[in-house]
Amino acid sequence: MPALGSERVEQHKNSRFSPLRNMNPTRLVRVLDAYHAGYLTEASQVWQSIEERDPVCQTVIPKRKRAAALLDWQILTVDDSPEAARHKQALEWFYNNCTARHGVDQDKQGGAQLLFRQMMDAVAKGYAVHEILWEPDTDNEGRDAYTATFVFVPLWFFENRTGSLRFLPFDWATDGIPLNRGQWMITSADVALMEATSVAWMFKSLPLKDWLILSEKYGFPWVQGKTPATKDSKEWKEWVEALRGLANDSIIATGMAEEVEMNTISTNGEPPQKVLVEHMERSIMALWRGGDLSSQSKGDAVGATQQEEERENIEQDDANMLTEALNIYVDREIGRMLFGSDRLLAYIKILPKDRTDTEKEQAKWDKAIDRGIEIAKDDYREQFGLPAPAEGETELLVASRQSQPNGVEGEVPAGRSDPQAEGKHRRDTPPDGGALQQAANAAAKVRIESESIAQQLQQSMQARVARARAHLTDPIRQRLVSAANAATTEERDAILRNLRAEMPDLYRQMNEADAVPEVMVQGQAAAFINGAAEAAIVKGESLSAEPEPETVQQRGILTFLKNLFSRQSA
């Protein structure tokens, strides 16, 4: 049963009052001091009213909360084990199916995005509390899973007099009920921005009231009437009544000759209230958004850049705050209930918007990889927001970058553009010994799935090429293995030179095979061969595997041969 049931909500609504009525600096100080003493009710209600009623707060505070709620999220794993993949699936199911609603306004419901926006109330009030109503479930594959309903409980239902939040069972209670582990989620911020915001609001509202009085009293013309009649005489009273017909109480009746003039009373210069009000409003904007855009409006490019950097820092901090709360109160609890351990091998991460130069950043990481610096796969995925393939999914393998002897970078990984080297991945010259050695060394780490290539090509042509050349490739494969395992570079180069010299005869023999000429003239066969070369040779496929016609190793060797004799045959 939810802690915030219908009776508790009804009791609260019937006892509500206007927390801003008769607010003054003295009372505000008392409310803020009580908050720090652990009495959270009055301060949180005052702050909520300011959020909802002040125009500036109603503009900047929802923007801050909405910005965090619109961030992407991702489930990351701590390793590549099957257990971590299972944990990841459980968390993905949970966050894609969870529900969030407001404890008092119960018709306000949504999913994970509403949950994140409600959690951002911690930035305003120091804490944001959700009651978690766990719901056992079954995922699409029939495995045990969990979902939950997160009930947002406003902070005025809690007290913090003992150093920990406790739920107040009824309004006006002073001693709360401890919050049970697993039943509640508490999002906490370093400071409550509404404390400083309420002070700025107070010193904005006071001069604003004075400004309104000034405008009411002196913001329109007065009517001055002059008459020779004696004061309080019949003629005088008639004159005053005539003036009132013109301007109600904003009149001046004087003696002397009858005359009516319209006069305007104004202060000298700009009223001080306006300056103070604008200063407080800019302070509120700076508190919540990191600036008031004044630097941009004045064309100060340096100031605008610094302000943007500050906003990025704020967004990063908000994302970290949400991530940490979800990891502690949700991810660990799911690990305990589903897998019997608080140590979960996967976790949610709220991802700030990526404003970095992706090409420069990836070039830096790839250069480190080229220099032999070891980088974890999970770190690479997290840096560029790349999800790990789920169990059973086909992996898209990418050629690693290789440095050429002259220092010019070679292969460009798939999915990245290099306009100055269009088509560079199709080599016109055979790879040097270093490339072959690198391929052999990488064979133990790189697993190429033939299924990913077979799906892109017509299986009939693939089979015909493999059958036509299967009996010719074994001697060539053996020589390539010898070259890859050569003790010295000179020995390896000698083997490759001899192999290259024999290519014309081998090429003629291959063309004499029954099915080869018919298949080779078709563009699809060329596409197949080129694709196989990229997958098997350049990407480090083992050269010592048995030459089965339907394997990627076989297709890769055939393509390597084509690359070797293509220039000579031309």
Coordinates of C-alpha atoms in Angstrom, one line a residue:
M1 CA 0.0 0.0 0.0
P2 CA 1.5 3.4 -0.9
A3 CA 2.6 5.6 2.0
L4 CA 0.8 8.6 0.4
G5 CA -2.7 7.1 0.2
S6 CA -5.9 8.8 -0.8
E7 CA -6.8 9.7 2.8
R8 CA -3.4 11.3 3.4
V9 CA -3.7 13.3 0.2
E10 CA -7.2 14.5 1.0
Q11 CA -6.1 15.5 4.5
H12 CA -3.3 17.5 3.1
K13 CA -5.5 19.3 0.5
N14 CA -8.0 20.3 3.1
S15 CA -5.4 21.8 5.3
R16 CA -3.5 23.8 2.7
F17 CA -3.0 27.5 3.1
S18 CA -1.2 30.2 1.2
P19 CA 2.4 30.1 2.3
L20 CA 3.3 33.4 0.8
R21 CA 0.6 35.5 2.5
N22 CA 2.1 38.2 4.7
M23 CA 5.6 37.1 3.7
N24 CA 8.3 39.5 4.8
P25 CA 12.1 39.3 5.3
T26 CA 11.8 38.4 9.0
R27 CA 9.5 35.5 8.4
L28 CA 11.5 34.3 5.5
V29 CA 14.6 34.1 7.7
R30 CA 12.7 32.1 10.2
V31 CA 11.5 29.7 7.5
L32 CA 15.0 29.1 6.1
D33 CA 16.4 28.6 9.6
A34 CA 13.7 26.0 10.3
Y35 CA 14.6 24.2 7.1
H36 CA 18.2 23.7 8.2
A37 CA 17.0 22.5 11.6
G38 CA 15.1 19.7 9.8
Y39 CA 11.6 21.2 9.6
L40 CA 11.2 21.0 5.9
T41 CA 7.4 21.6 5.5
E42 CA 7.1 25.3 5.5
A43 CA 10.2 26.1 3.5
S44 CA 9.4 23.6 0.8
Q45 CA 5.8 24.9 0.5
V46 CA 7.0 28.5 0.3
W47 CA 9.6 27.5 -2.4
Q48 CA 7.0 25.6 -4.4
S49 CA 4.7 28.6 -4.4
I50 CA 7.5 30.9 -5.6
E51 CA 8.3 28.5 -8.4
E52 CA 4.7 28.5 -9.6
R53 CA 3.9 32.2 -9.2
D54 CA 7.0 34.2 -10.0
P55 CA 7.3 34.8 -13.8
V56 CA 11.1 34.5 -13.9
C57 CA 11.1 31.4 -11.8
Q58 CA 8.4 29.9 -13.9
T59 CA 10.6 30.5 -16.9
V60 CA 14.1 29.3 -15.8
I61 CA 13.3 26.5 -13.3
P62 CA 11.2 24.4 -15.7
K63 CA 13.9 24.9 -18.4
R64 CA 16.6 23.5 -16.0
K65 CA 14.5 20.5 -15.1
R66 CA 13.4 19.9 -18.7
A67 CA 16.9 20.0 -20.0
A68 CA 17.9 17.1 -17.7
A69 CA 14.8 15.2 -18.5
L70 CA 15.4 15.4 -22.2
L71 CA 18.9 13.8 -22.0
D72 CA 19.5 10.4 -23.5
W73 CA 20.2 7.4 -21.2
Q74 CA 22.1 4.2 -21.8
I75 CA 22.6 0.9 -20.0
L76 CA 26.4 0.1 -19.8
T77 CA 28.1 -3.0 -18.7
V78 CA 31.2 -3.5 -16.6
D79 CA 32.5 -6.3 -18.8
D80 CA 31.6 -8.5 -21.8
S81 CA 30.5 -11.5 -19.8
P82 CA 27.1 -13.2 -20.5
E83 CA 26.1 -12.3 -16.9
A84 CA 26.6 -8.6 -17.7
A85 CA 24.6 -8.9 -20.8
R86 CA 21.7 -10.5 -18.8
H87 CA 21.9 -7.7 -16.2
K88 CA 21.8 -5.1 -19.0
Q89 CA 18.7 -6.7 -20.5
A90 CA 17.0 -6.6 -17.1
L91 CA 17.7 -2.9 -16.7
E92 CA 16.7 -2.0 -20.2
W93 CA 13.4 -3.8 -19.7
F94 CA 12.9 -2.0 -16.3
Y95 CA 13.5 1.6 -17.6
N96 CA 11.6 1.1 -20.8
N97 CA 8.5 -0.1 -18.8
C98 CA 8.6 1.9 -15.6
T99 CA 5.9 4.5 -14.7
A100 CA 6.2 7.8 -12.8
R101 CA 3.3 9.8 -11.3
H102 CA 2.8 12.6 -8.8
G103 CA 1.7 11.6 -5.3
V104 CA -0.7 14.5 -4.8
D105 CA -1.8 15.3 -8.4
Q106 CA -2.1 11.6 -9.3
D107 CA -3.3 12.2 -12.9
K108 CA 0.2 13.5 -13.8
Q109 CA 1.7 10.2 -15.1
G110 CA 4.5 9.4 -17.5
G111 CA 7.6 7.2 -18.0
A112 CA 11.3 7.6 -17.5
Q113 CA 11.3 11.2 -18.8
L114 CA 8.8 12.3 -16.2
L115 CA 10.8 10.5 -13.5
F116 CA 14.0 12.4 -14.4
R117 CA 12.1 15.7 -14.4
Q118 CA 10.7 15.0 -10.9
M119 CA 14.1 13.9 -9.6
M120 CA 15.4 17.4 -10.7
D121 CA 13.3 18.9 -7.9
A122 CA 16.3 18.1 -5.7
V123 CA 18.2 20.9 -7.4
A124 CA 15.4 23.3 -6.1
K125 CA 14.8 21.9 -2.6
G126 CA 17.8 19.8 -1.8
Y127 CA 15.9 16.5 -2.0
A128 CA 13.5 14.8 -4.3
V129 CA 11.8 11.7 -2.9
H130 CA 10.1 8.8 -4.7
E131 CA 8.3 5.9 -3.2
I132 CA 9.0 2.8 -5.4
L133 CA 6.2 0.3 -5.9
W134 CA 7.9 -2.7 -7.3
E135 CA 6.1 -5.0 -9.8
P136 CA 7.3 -8.5 -10.7
D137 CA 7.2 -8.9 -14.5
T138 CA 8.3 -11.2 -17.4
D139 CA 10.2 -9.8 -20.4
N140 CA 9.6 -10.6 -24.0
E141 CA 11.7 -13.8 -23.8
G142 CA 9.9 -15.1 -20.8
R143 CA 12.6 -14.3 -18.2
D144 CA 12.0 -12.9 -14.8
A145 CA 12.0 -9.1 -14.7
Y146 CA 10.8 -6.2 -12.7
T147 CA 9.1 -2.9 -13.4
A148 CA 8.0 -0.2 -10.9
T149 CA 5.8 2.8 -10.4
F150 CA 7.7 5.8 -8.9
V151 CA 5.4 8.0 -6.8
F152 CA 6.8 11.5 -6.4
V153 CA 6.2 12.6 -2.8
P154 CA 6.7 16.4 -2.3
L155 CA 9.3 17.3 0.3
W156 CA 6.7 18.9 2.7
F157 CA 5.7 15.3 3.6
F158 CA 9.1 14.8 5.3
E159 CA 11.3 16.0 8.1
N160 CA 15.0 15.8 8.6
R161 CA 15.6 16.5 12.3
T162 CA 17.7 13.4 12.9
G163 CA 19.9 13.7 9.8
S164 CA 17.8 11.3 7.7
L165 CA 14.6 12.0 5.9
R166 CA 11.5 10.6 7.6
F167 CA 7.9 10.4 6.3
L168 CA 5.3 12.5 8.2
P169 CA 2.2 10.3 8.8
F170 CA -0.1 13.4 8.9
D171 CA 0.1 17.2 8.5
W172 CA 1.5 19.1 11.5
A173 CA 3.3 16.0 12.7
T174 CA 6.9 16.6 13.9
D175 CA 8.2 13.0 14.2
G176 CA 8.4 11.0 11.0
I177 CA 8.6 7.3 10.1
P178 CA 12.0 6.0 8.8
L179 CA 12.2 5.2 5.1
N180 CA 12.8 1.5 4.4
R181 CA 15.5 0.4 2.1
G182 CA 14.2 -0.6 -1.3
Q183 CA 10.9 1.3 -0.8
W184 CA 12.2 4.8 -1.4
M185 CA 14.6 6.6 -3.7
I186 CA 16.1 9.9 -2.5
T187 CA 17.8 12.2 -5.1
S188 CA 20.0 14.8 -3.3
A189 CA 21.8 17.9 -4.4
D190 CA 24.6 19.7 -2.7
V191 CA 22.5 22.9 -2.1
A192 CA 18.9 23.9 -2.5
L193 CA 18.9 26.6 -5.1
M194 CA 15.5 27.8 -3.9
E195 CA 17.0 29.1 -0.7
A196 CA 19.0 31.8 -2.5
T197 CA 16.2 32.1 -5.1
S198 CA 13.6 32.9 -2.3
V199 CA 15.9 35.6 -0.9
A200 CA 16.2 37.2 -4.3
W201 CA 12.5 36.9 -4.8
M202 CA 11.9 38.6 -1.4
F203 CA 14.1 41.6 -2.3
K204 CA 12.5 41.7 -5.7
S205 CA 8.9 41.7 -4.4
L206 CA 9.4 44.5 -1.9
P207 CA 10.6 47.2 -4.4
L208 CA 8.1 45.8 -6.9
K209 CA 5.3 46.6 -4.5
D210 CA 6.7 50.1 -4.0
W211 CA 7.0 50.6 -7.7
L212 CA 3.3 49.6 -8.1
I213 CA 2.3 52.1 -5.5
L214 CA 4.3 54.8 -7.2
S215 CA 2.8 53.9 -10.5
E216 CA -0.7 53.9 -9.0
K217 CA -0.3 57.3 -7.4
Y218 CA 1.8 59.2 -9.9
G219 CA 1.4 57.2 -13.1
F220 CA -1.5 59.4 -14.5
P221 CA -2.3 63.2 -14.7
W222 CA -3.9 65.1 -11.8
V223 CA -6.7 67.7 -12.4
Q224 CA -6.1 71.1 -10.9
G225 CA -9.0 73.5 -10.6
K226 CA -8.7 77.2 -9.6
T227 CA -11.7 79.2 -8.4
P228 CA -12.2 82.6 -6.7
A229 CA -14.9 81.1 -4.5
T230 CA -14.3 81.0 -0.7
K231 CA -13.3 77.6 0.7
D232 CA -16.3 75.6 1.9
S233 CA -18.8 78.0 0.4
K234 CA -21.6 76.8 -1.8
E235 CA -19.7 77.8 -4.9
W236 CA -16.6 76.1 -3.6
K237 CA -18.4 72.8 -3.0
E238 CA -20.0 72.9 -6.4
W239 CA -16.6 73.5 -8.0
V240 CA -15.1 70.5 -6.2
E241 CA -17.9 68.3 -7.3
A242 CA -17.4 69.4 -10.8
L243 CA -13.7 68.5 -10.6
R244 CA -14.5 65.0 -9.2
G245 CA -16.6 64.4 -12.2
L246 CA -13.4 64.8 -14.2
A247 CA -10.9 62.7 -12.3
N248 CA -12.3 61.1 -9.1
D249 CA -9.9 61.7 -6.2
S250 CA -7.0 62.9 -8.3
I251 CA -7.9 66.6 -8.1
I252 CA -6.6 69.8 -6.7
A253 CA -9.0 72.7 -5.9
T254 CA -7.5 76.1 -5.5
G255 CA -8.6 79.7 -5.4
M256 CA -7.8 82.5 -7.9
A257 CA -9.4 82.8 -11.3
E258 CA -11.3 79.8 -12.6
E259 CA -8.9 77.6 -14.5
V260 CA -8.3 73.9 -15.2
E261 CA -4.9 72.4 -15.9
M262 CA -3.6 68.9 -16.4
N263 CA -0.3 68.3 -14.6
T264 CA 1.9 65.2 -14.3
I265 CA 4.0 64.5 -11.2
S266 CA 7.1 62.4 -11.9
T267 CA 10.3 61.5 -10.1
N268 CA 13.6 62.8 -11.3
G269 CA 15.6 60.2 -13.3
E270 CA 14.9 56.4 -13.3
P271 CA 13.1 55.1 -10.2
P272 CA 15.4 52.9 -8.0
Q273 CA 12.8 50.2 -7.8
K274 CA 13.3 49.2 -11.4
V275 CA 17.1 48.8 -11.0
L276 CA 16.7 46.6 -7.9
V277 CA 13.9 44.4 -9.5
E278 CA 16.0 43.8 -12.6
H279 CA 19.1 43.0 -10.5
M280 CA 17.2 40.4 -8.5
E281 CA 15.7 38.8 -11.7
R282 CA 19.2 38.5 -13.2
S283 CA 20.4 36.9 -10.1
I284 CA 17.6 34.3 -10.2
M285 CA 18.5 33.6 -13.9
A286 CA 22.2 33.2 -13.1
L287 CA 21.4 30.8 -10.3
W288 CA 19.4 28.5 -12.4
R289 CA 20.8 28.8 -15.9
G290 CA 24.4 30.0 -15.4
G291 CA 23.8 33.4 -16.9
D292 CA 21.1 35.9 -18.0
L293 CA 22.2 36.1 -21.7
S294 CA 23.3 39.7 -21.1
S295 CA 26.8 38.9 -22.5
Q296 CA 25.2 37.6 -25.7
S297 CA 22.9 40.5 -26.1
K298 CA 25.8 42.9 -25.8
G299 CA 27.8 41.0 -28.4
D300 CA 30.5 39.8 -25.9
A301 CA 31.6 36.7 -27.6
V302 CA 34.1 35.8 -24.9
G303 CA 31.4 36.1 -22.2
A304 CA 28.9 34.1 -24.3
T305 CA 31.5 31.3 -24.6
Q306 CA 32.2 31.2 -20.9
Q307 CA 28.5 31.2 -20.2
E308 CA 28.0 28.3 -22.6
E309 CA 30.8 26.3 -20.9
E310 CA 29.2 27.0 -17.5
R311 CA 25.9 25.6 -18.8
E312 CA 27.6 22.5 -20.0
N313 CA 29.1 22.0 -16.6
I314 CA 25.6 22.4 -15.0
E315 CA 24.1 19.9 -17.4
Q316 CA 27.0 17.4 -16.7
D317 CA 26.4 17.8 -12.9
D318 CA 22.7 17.3 -13.2
A319 CA 23.2 14.1 -15.3
N320 CA 25.7 12.8 -12.7
M321 CA 23.2 13.5 -9.9
L322 CA 20.4 11.5 -11.6
T323 CA 22.8 8.7 -12.6
E324 CA 24.1 8.2 -9.0
A325 CA 20.6 8.2 -7.5
L326 CA 19.4 5.6 -10.0
N327 CA 22.5 3.4 -9.6
I328 CA 22.2 3.3 -5.8
Y329 CA 18.4 3.0 -5.3
V330 CA 17.3 1.2 -8.4
D331 CA 20.1 -0.7 -10.2
R332 CA 21.4 -2.3 -7.0
E333 CA 18.0 -3.2 -5.8
I334 CA 17.2 -4.9 -9.1
G335 CA 20.5 -6.8 -8.8
R336 CA 19.5 -7.9 -5.3
M337 CA 16.0 -9.1 -6.3
L338 CA 16.8 -10.7 -9.6
F339 CA 20.4 -11.9 -9.2
G340 CA 20.9 -12.1 -5.4
S341 CA 23.6 -9.5 -5.3
D342 CA 23.9 -5.7 -4.8
R343 CA 26.8 -5.7 -7.3
L344 CA 25.1 -5.3 -10.6
L345 CA 27.2 -5.9 -13.8
A346 CA 25.3 -3.2 -15.7
Y347 CA 24.1 0.2 -14.8
I348 CA 22.2 3.2 -16.2
K349 CA 24.0 6.3 -17.2
I350 CA 22.4 9.7 -18.1
L351 CA 24.3 11.1 -21.0
P352 CA 24.8 14.9 -21.3
K353 CA 24.6 16.3 -24.8
D354 CA 27.8 15.7 -26.7
R355 CA 29.1 19.1 -27.7
T356 CA 32.6 17.9 -28.4
D357 CA 34.2 17.7 -31.9
T358 CA 33.6 14.0 -32.4
E359 CA 36.0 13.7 -35.3
K360 CA 38.9 15.3 -33.3
E361 CA 38.1 13.2 -30.2
Q362 CA 37.9 9.9 -32.1
A363 CA 41.1 10.8 -34.0
K364 CA 42.8 11.2 -30.6
W365 CA 41.5 7.8 -29.4
D366 CA 42.4 6.1 -32.6
K367 CA 45.9 7.5 -32.6
A368 CA 46.4 6.2 -29.1
I369 CA 45.3 2.7 -30.4
D370 CA 47.7 3.0 -33.3
R371 CA 50.5 3.7 -30.9
G372 CA 49.8 0.5 -29.0
I373 CA 48.0 2.1 -26.0
E374 CA 45.5 -0.3 -24.5
I375 CA 42.0 1.0 -24.3
A376 CA 39.0 -0.9 -22.8
K377 CA 36.1 -1.6 -25.1
D378 CA 33.6 -0.3 -22.5
D379 CA 35.5 2.9 -22.1
Y380 CA 35.5 3.4 -25.9
R381 CA 31.7 2.7 -26.1
E382 CA 31.0 5.0 -23.2
Q383 CA 33.1 7.9 -24.6
F384 CA 31.2 7.8 -28.0
G385 CA 27.8 6.6 -26.7
L386 CA 28.1 3.2 -28.6
P387 CA 25.9 0.5 -27.2
A388 CA 27.3 -3.0 -26.8
P389 CA 25.7 -5.7 -29.0
A390 CA 23.1 -7.8 -27.2
E391 CA 23.4 -11.5 -27.0
G392 CA 22.6 -13.1 -30.3
E393 CA 23.0 -9.9 -32.3
T394 CA 25.3 -9.7 -35.3
E395 CA 28.4 -7.7 -34.7
L396 CA 29.6 -5.1 -37.3
L397 CA 33.4 -5.5 -37.4
V398 CA 35.5 -2.5 -38.4
A399 CA 39.0 -2.5 -39.9
S400 CA 41.6 -1.2 -37.5
R401 CA 43.7 1.8 -38.6
Q402 CA 47.2 1.0 -39.7
S403 CA 50.2 3.3 -40.0
Q404 CA 52.1 3.1 -43.3
P405 CA 55.9 3.0 -43.4
N406 CA 56.1 6.6 -44.5
G407 CA 54.0 7.8 -41.6
V408 CA 50.7 8.3 -43.6
E409 CA 47.7 6.7 -41.9
G410 CA 46.1 3.9 -43.9
E411 CA 42.8 2.3 -43.4
V412 CA 39.8 4.4 -42.3
P413 CA 37.4 2.5 -40.1
A414 CA 34.0 1.7 -41.6
G415 CA 31.3 4.3 -40.7
R416 CA 33.9 7.2 -40.8
S417 CA 34.4 9.5 -43.8
D418 CA 37.7 10.5 -45.2
P419 CA 37.0 12.8 -48.2
Q420 CA 40.7 13.1 -49.1
A421 CA 41.1 9.3 -49.2
E422 CA 37.9 8.2 -50.9
G423 CA 38.2 4.5 -51.7
K424 CA 41.5 4.2 -49.9
H425 CA 40.4 0.9 -48.4
R426 CA 40.7 -0.7 -51.8
R427 CA 44.5 -1.2 -52.0
D428 CA 46.2 -1.2 -55.4
T429 CA 49.4 -2.7 -54.0
P430 CA 49.7 -5.8 -51.8
P431 CA 50.0 -5.2 -48.1
D432 CA 53.5 -5.2 -46.8
G433 CA 54.9 -7.8 -44.4
G434 CA 54.0 -5.7 -41.4
A435 CA 50.4 -5.7 -42.4
L436 CA 50.4 -9.5 -42.7
Q437 CA 52.1 -9.9 -39.4
Q438 CA 49.6 -7.6 -37.8
A439 CA 46.8 -9.7 -39.3
A440 CA 48.3 -12.9 -37.9
N441 CA 48.8 -11.4 -34.4
A442 CA 45.2 -10.0 -34.4
A443 CA 43.7 -13.3 -35.4
A444 CA 43.4 -14.5 -31.8
K445 CA 41.4 -11.4 -30.8
V446 CA 39.3 -10.8 -33.8
R447 CA 36.2 -13.0 -34.5
I448 CA 34.7 -12.6 -38.0
E449 CA 31.2 -13.9 -38.5
S450 CA 30.7 -15.1 -42.0
E451 CA 27.0 -14.6 -41.5
S452 CA 27.4 -10.8 -41.6
I453 CA 28.9 -10.9 -45.1
A454 CA 26.7 -13.7 -46.5
Q455 CA 23.6 -11.5 -45.8
Q456 CA 24.9 -8.8 -48.1
L457 CA 25.6 -11.0 -51.1
Q458 CA 23.8 -13.5 -53.2
Q459 CA 24.4 -16.9 -51.8
S460 CA 24.3 -18.6 -55.1
M461 CA 27.3 -16.6 -56.5
Q462 CA 29.2 -17.0 -53.3
A463 CA 28.9 -20.8 -53.6
R464 CA 29.8 -20.9 -57.2
V465 CA 33.0 -18.8 -56.7
A466 CA 34.0 -20.9 -53.7
R467 CA 33.5 -24.3 -55.6
A468 CA 35.3 -23.1 -58.7
R469 CA 38.4 -22.0 -56.8
A470 CA 38.5 -24.3 -53.7
H471 CA 40.9 -26.8 -55.3
L472 CA 43.3 -24.0 -56.4
T473 CA 43.6 -22.2 -53.1
D474 CA 45.3 -24.7 -50.8
P475 CA 48.9 -24.2 -52.2
I476 CA 48.5 -20.5 -52.1
R477 CA 47.1 -20.5 -48.6
Q478 CA 50.1 -22.6 -47.4
R479 CA 52.5 -20.0 -48.8
L480 CA 50.7 -17.2 -47.2
V481 CA 50.9 -19.0 -43.9
S482 CA 54.6 -19.5 -44.4
A483 CA 55.0 -15.8 -45.1
A484 CA 53.0 -14.7 -42.1
N485 CA 55.1 -17.0 -39.8
A486 CA 58.4 -16.1 -41.4
A487 CA 61.1 -15.3 -38.8
T488 CA 62.4 -12.2 -40.6
T489 CA 61.1 -9.5 -42.8
E490 CA 63.5 -10.5 -45.6
E491 CA 62.3 -14.1 -45.6
R492 CA 58.7 -13.0 -45.7
D493 CA 59.2 -10.6 -48.6
A494 CA 61.0 -13.3 -50.6
I495 CA 58.1 -15.7 -50.2
L496 CA 55.7 -13.0 -51.3
R497 CA 57.8 -12.0 -54.3
N498 CA 58.0 -15.6 -55.5
L499 CA 54.2 -15.9 -55.1
R500 CA 53.7 -12.7 -57.1
A501 CA 55.8 -14.0 -59.9
E502 CA 53.6 -17.1 -60.2
M503 CA 50.4 -15.1 -60.3
P504 CA 49.9 -15.0 -64.1
D505 CA 49.9 -18.8 -64.4
L506 CA 47.6 -19.1 -61.4
Y507 CA 45.3 -16.5 -62.8
R508 CA 45.0 -18.3 -66.1
Q509 CA 44.3 -21.6 -64.3
M510 CA 41.6 -19.9 -62.2
N511 CA 40.0 -18.4 -65.4
E512 CA 39.9 -21.8 -67.0
A513 CA 37.6 -23.1 -64.2
D514 CA 34.1 -23.8 -65.5
A515 CA 32.0 -21.3 -63.4
V516 CA 34.6 -18.6 -62.8
P517 CA 34.5 -16.6 -66.0
E518 CA 30.7 -16.4 -65.9
V519 CA 30.7 -15.2 -62.3
M520 CA 33.6 -12.8 -62.5
V521 CA 32.0 -10.7 -65.3
Q522 CA 29.1 -9.9 -63.0
G523 CA 29.4 -6.8 -60.8
Q524 CA 28.0 -8.7 -57.8
A525 CA 30.9 -11.1 -57.8
A526 CA 33.3 -8.2 -57.7
A527 CA 31.4 -6.7 -54.7
F528 CA 31.5 -10.0 -53.0
I529 CA 35.3 -10.4 -53.4
N530 CA 36.1 -6.9 -52.3
G531 CA 33.9 -7.3 -49.2
A532 CA 35.5 -10.6 -48.3
A533 CA 38.9 -9.0 -48.6
E534 CA 38.0 -6.3 -46.1
A535 CA 36.5 -8.7 -43.7
A536 CA 39.2 -11.4 -43.8
I537 CA 42.6 -10.1 -44.7
V538 CA 42.6 -6.4 -43.7
K539 CA 40.8 -7.1 -40.5
G540 CA 43.1 -9.8 -39.3
E541 CA 41.4 -13.1 -40.1
S542 CA 43.5 -16.1 -39.2
L543 CA 45.4 -17.4 -42.2
S544 CA 45.9 -20.9 -40.7
A545 CA 42.3 -22.0 -40.7
E546 CA 41.2 -24.9 -42.9
P547 CA 40.1 -23.8 -46.4
E548 CA 36.4 -24.7 -46.3
P549 CA 34.6 -23.2 -49.3
E550 CA 31.9 -21.5 -47.3
T551 CA 34.1 -19.8 -44.7
V552 CA 35.2 -16.2 -44.5
Q553 CA 38.9 -17.4 -44.5
Q554 CA 38.5 -18.9 -47.9
R555 CA 36.8 -15.8 -49.4
G556 CA 39.5 -13.6 -47.8
I557 CA 42.3 -15.5 -49.4
L558 CA 40.7 -15.4 -52.8
T559 CA 40.4 -11.7 -52.5
F560 CA 44.0 -11.3 -51.4
L561 CA 45.0 -13.1 -54.5
K562 CA 43.0 -10.8 -56.7
N563 CA 44.6 -7.8 -55.1
L564 CA 48.1 -9.2 -55.7
F565 CA 47.7 -9.8 -59.4
S566 CA 45.3 -7.1 -60.4
R567 CA 47.9 -4.5 -61.3
Q568 CA 50.1 -7.0 -63.2
S569 CA 47.2 -8.3 -65.3
A570 CA 46.2 -4.8 -66.1

